[in-house]
Amino acid sequence: MKITMIKGTVLKLILSYCILFIFGCVNENGPEECVLHEIESDSFWVYDNECLKNAELGLNDEGFRKITSNEQYLIFRDCLPDNPEIDFDSYYLMVAKVLPGNYFPYVQEIRLLEDCDGLPKIEIEVVETPFLEVNVSKYSFVILSIEIPEPKIETIWF
């Protein structure tokens, strides 16, 4: 009877330690939830037009470009009459081309976020709409303070 009581106590202790170990491991090593923080920024977008189609925009292979001077911004000012003036001593401009396809892209939102590593990231949310006109490009622009490092740009399709 005494041996049975000791076995039961030992089993309870072993079981308790196992439960503590399992929950301790799950809580300690579980992935931390990442929350993106939105950073205030100014942005706008435009449809592709003949002037932009015929101009050398200097976009990289991914369709992005960082504009840091009035000279670089000149082609966009010439092609887009309503674009804002930018003080390039304090700001720079990121340009992203939303590629054409068998859809009409509607830019739903352009947001500047701080990712989980503290780095800036631009998210461009685009809806593929079923309008008849296809192969239309759009350009998204984000005005950023020169203190913000060049962000990663991500296009999210809906």
mmCIF file of C-alpha atoms in Angstrom:
data_model
loop_
_atom_site.group_PDB
_atom_site.id
_atom_site.type_symbol
_atom_site.label_atom_id
_atom_site.label_comp_id
_atom_site.label_asym_id
_atom_site.label_seq_id
_atom_site.Cartn_x
_atom_site.Cartn_y
_atom_site.Cartn_z
ATOM 1 C CA MET A 1 0.000 0.000 0.000
ATOM 2 C CA LYS A 2 2.862 2.342 0.797
ATOM 3 C CA ILE A 3 4.535 1.508 -2.535
ATOM 4 C CA THR A 4 1.318 2.220 -4.444
ATOM 5 C CA MET A 5 1.027 5.593 -2.734
ATOM 6 C CA ILE A 6 4.638 6.458 -3.617
ATOM 7 C CA LYS A 7 4.101 5.357 -7.242
ATOM 8 C CA GLY A 8 0.979 7.568 -7.468
ATOM 9 C CA THR A 9 2.801 10.566 -6.013
ATOM 10 C CA VAL A 10 5.791 10.062 -8.307
ATOM 11 C CA LEU A 11 3.496 9.717 -11.339
ATOM 12 C CA LYS A 12 1.672 12.937 -10.394
ATOM 13 C CA LEU A 13 4.986 14.777 -10.030
ATOM 14 C CA ILE A 14 6.258 13.476 -13.364
ATOM 15 C CA LEU A 15 2.969 14.390 -15.050
ATOM 16 C CA SER A 16 3.039 17.893 -13.478
ATOM 17 C CA TYR A 17 6.616 18.480 -14.664
ATOM 18 C CA CYS A 18 5.735 17.271 -18.167
ATOM 19 C CA ILE A 19 2.760 19.646 -18.354
ATOM 20 C CA LEU A 20 4.863 22.556 -17.092
ATOM 21 C CA PHE A 21 7.619 21.701 -19.569
ATOM 22 C CA ILE A 22 5.211 21.474 -22.514
ATOM 23 C CA PHE A 23 3.419 24.760 -21.717
ATOM 24 C CA GLY A 24 6.702 26.460 -20.889
ATOM 25 C CA CYS A 25 8.155 25.485 -24.253
ATOM 26 C CA VAL A 26 5.057 26.581 -26.166
ATOM 27 C CA ASN A 27 4.916 29.946 -24.402
ATOM 28 C CA GLU A 28 8.654 30.634 -24.589
ATOM 29 C CA ASN A 29 9.313 29.518 -28.145
ATOM 30 C CA GLY A 30 5.988 30.406 -29.764
ATOM 31 C CA PRO A 31 6.076 32.972 -32.577
ATOM 32 C CA GLU A 32 5.534 36.537 -31.471
ATOM 33 C CA GLU A 33 2.677 38.314 -33.145
ATOM 34 C CA CYS A 34 3.885 41.011 -35.509
ATOM 35 C CA VAL A 35 1.859 44.202 -35.679
ATOM 36 C CA LEU A 36 2.579 46.598 -38.539
ATOM 37 C CA HIS A 37 2.375 50.300 -37.690
ATOM 38 C CA GLU A 38 1.196 52.807 -40.271
ATOM 39 C CA ILE A 39 3.440 55.837 -40.808
ATOM 40 C CA GLU A 40 1.840 59.060 -41.953
ATOM 41 C CA SER A 41 2.703 59.867 -45.563
ATOM 42 C CA ASP A 42 1.312 61.580 -48.639
ATOM 43 C CA SER A 43 0.546 59.476 -51.683
ATOM 44 C CA PHE A 44 -1.262 59.672 -54.998
ATOM 45 C CA TRP A 45 -1.705 57.575 -58.122
ATOM 46 C CA VAL A 46 -2.280 58.264 -61.804
ATOM 47 C CA TYR A 47 -3.328 56.359 -64.887
ATOM 48 C CA ASP A 48 -0.814 55.680 -67.595
ATOM 49 C CA ASN A 49 -1.071 58.216 -70.413
ATOM 50 C CA GLU A 50 0.600 58.682 -73.800
ATOM 51 C CA CYS A 51 3.229 61.005 -72.354
ATOM 52 C CA LEU A 52 4.252 58.433 -69.695
ATOM 53 C CA LYS A 53 4.143 55.582 -72.227
ATOM 54 C CA ASN A 54 6.546 57.425 -74.537
ATOM 55 C CA ALA A 55 8.880 58.746 -71.822
ATOM 56 C CA GLU A 56 12.011 57.175 -70.369
ATOM 57 C CA LEU A 57 10.917 56.996 -66.719
ATOM 58 C CA GLY A 58 14.029 55.283 -65.363
ATOM 59 C CA LEU A 59 12.111 52.570 -63.519
ATOM 60 C CA ASN A 60 14.096 49.518 -62.396
ATOM 61 C CA ASP A 61 13.255 45.943 -63.477
ATOM 62 C CA GLU A 62 10.599 45.715 -60.760
ATOM 63 C CA GLY A 63 8.925 48.954 -61.916
ATOM 64 C CA PHE A 64 10.154 51.178 -59.049
ATOM 65 C CA ARG A 65 12.168 54.370 -58.861
ATOM 66 C CA LYS A 66 13.391 56.689 -56.129
ATOM 67 C CA ILE A 67 13.193 60.359 -57.195
ATOM 68 C CA THR A 68 15.527 62.653 -55.223
ATOM 69 C CA SER A 69 15.689 65.861 -57.270
ATOM 70 C CA ASN A 70 13.605 68.252 -59.355
ATOM 71 C CA GLU A 71 15.556 67.147 -62.447
ATOM 72 C CA GLN A 72 14.489 63.509 -61.940
ATOM 73 C CA TYR A 73 10.917 64.622 -61.203
ATOM 74 C CA LEU A 74 10.737 66.757 -64.367
ATOM 75 C CA ILE A 75 9.411 63.982 -66.640
ATOM 76 C CA PHE A 76 6.554 63.301 -64.235
ATOM 77 C CA ARG A 77 5.771 67.018 -63.885
ATOM 78 C CA ASP A 78 5.715 67.351 -67.681
ATOM 79 C CA CYS A 79 3.392 64.345 -68.117
ATOM 80 C CA LEU A 80 1.142 64.976 -65.115
ATOM 81 C CA PRO A 81 -0.174 68.516 -64.788
ATOM 82 C CA ASP A 82 -1.776 68.099 -61.332
ATOM 83 C CA ASN A 83 1.054 66.453 -59.415
ATOM 84 C CA PRO A 84 2.277 68.159 -56.221
ATOM 85 C CA GLU A 85 5.401 70.238 -55.754
ATOM 86 C CA ILE A 86 8.023 68.456 -53.624
ATOM 87 C CA ASP A 87 10.808 70.014 -51.554
ATOM 88 C CA PHE A 88 13.628 67.576 -52.364
ATOM 89 C CA ASP A 89 15.788 69.054 -49.601
ATOM 90 C CA SER A 90 13.418 67.442 -47.081
ATOM 91 C CA TYR A 91 11.611 64.725 -49.061
ATOM 92 C CA TYR A 92 12.001 62.152 -51.797
ATOM 93 C CA LEU A 93 9.449 60.355 -53.942
ATOM 94 C CA MET A 94 9.002 56.619 -54.508
ATOM 95 C CA VAL A 95 7.314 55.646 -57.786
ATOM 96 C CA ALA A 96 5.834 52.189 -58.397
ATOM 97 C CA LYS A 97 4.257 51.022 -61.630
ATOM 98 C CA VAL A 98 1.223 48.766 -61.219
ATOM 99 C CA LEU A 99 1.690 46.450 -64.170
ATOM 100 C CA PRO A 100 -1.039 45.962 -66.775
ATOM 101 C CA GLY A 101 -2.797 42.669 -67.413
ATOM 102 C CA ASN A 102 -6.128 41.171 -68.410
ATOM 103 C CA TYR A 103 -7.908 43.385 -65.897
ATOM 104 C CA PHE A 104 -8.378 47.031 -65.050
ATOM 105 C CA PRO A 105 -6.339 47.850 -61.889
ATOM 106 C CA TYR A 106 -8.047 49.979 -59.271
ATOM 107 C CA VAL A 107 -5.622 51.274 -56.612
ATOM 108 C CA GLN A 108 -7.625 50.899 -53.429
ATOM 109 C CA GLU A 109 -5.028 52.118 -50.936
ATOM 110 C CA ILE A 110 -1.368 53.121 -50.665
ATOM 111 C CA ARG A 111 0.074 52.828 -47.157
ATOM 112 C CA LEU A 112 3.492 53.339 -45.619
ATOM 113 C CA LEU A 113 4.061 50.830 -42.824
ATOM 114 C CA GLU A 114 6.805 50.018 -40.364
ATOM 115 C CA ASP A 115 7.435 46.257 -40.475
ATOM 116 C CA CYS A 116 8.349 44.032 -37.528
ATOM 117 C CA ASP A 117 12.060 44.791 -37.981
ATOM 118 C CA GLY A 118 11.405 48.555 -37.802
ATOM 119 C CA LEU A 119 11.952 49.006 -41.550
ATOM 120 C CA PRO A 120 9.591 50.966 -43.807
ATOM 121 C CA LYS A 121 7.409 49.163 -46.320
ATOM 122 C CA ILE A 122 4.943 50.522 -48.880
ATOM 123 C CA GLU A 123 1.829 48.440 -49.473
ATOM 124 C CA ILE A 124 -0.177 49.138 -52.608
ATOM 125 C CA GLU A 125 -3.578 47.442 -52.540
ATOM 126 C CA VAL A 126 -4.940 46.873 -56.043
ATOM 127 C CA VAL A 127 -8.313 45.441 -57.044
ATOM 128 C CA GLU A 128 -8.569 43.653 -60.405
ATOM 129 C CA THR A 129 -11.839 45.004 -61.776
ATOM 130 C CA PRO A 130 -13.776 43.425 -64.641
ATOM 131 C CA PHE A 131 -14.042 46.589 -66.748
ATOM 132 C CA LEU A 132 -13.741 46.137 -70.504
ATOM 133 C CA GLU A 133 -10.532 48.140 -70.853
ATOM 134 C CA VAL A 134 -7.473 45.982 -70.096
ATOM 135 C CA ASN A 135 -3.696 46.433 -70.180
ATOM 136 C CA VAL A 136 -3.923 49.751 -68.331
ATOM 137 C CA SER A 137 -0.992 50.704 -66.102
ATOM 138 C CA LYS A 138 -1.146 52.904 -63.064
ATOM 139 C CA TYR A 139 1.627 54.648 -61.191
ATOM 140 C CA SER A 140 1.625 55.002 -57.417
ATOM 141 C CA PHE A 141 3.620 57.777 -55.761
ATOM 142 C CA VAL A 142 4.596 58.120 -52.093
ATOM 143 C CA ILE A 143 6.289 61.240 -50.704
ATOM 144 C CA LEU A 144 8.708 60.337 -47.910
ATOM 145 C CA SER A 145 10.863 62.291 -45.500
ATOM 146 C CA ILE A 146 14.591 61.942 -46.267
ATOM 147 C CA GLU A 147 15.043 60.471 -42.742
ATOM 148 C CA ILE A 148 13.060 57.385 -43.830
ATOM 149 C CA PRO A 149 15.262 54.799 -45.571
ATOM 150 C CA GLU A 150 14.158 53.556 -48.992
ATOM 151 C CA PRO A 151 11.249 51.176 -48.328
ATOM 152 C CA LYS A 152 10.442 47.787 -49.719
ATOM 153 C CA ILE A 153 7.400 48.016 -52.018
ATOM 154 C CA GLU A 154 4.743 45.316 -52.084
ATOM 155 C CA THR A 155 1.686 45.154 -54.345
ATOM 156 C CA ILE A 156 -1.260 43.223 -52.916
ATOM 157 C CA TRP A 157 -3.903 42.069 -55.408
ATOM 158 C CA PHE A 158 -7.577 41.541 -54.579
#
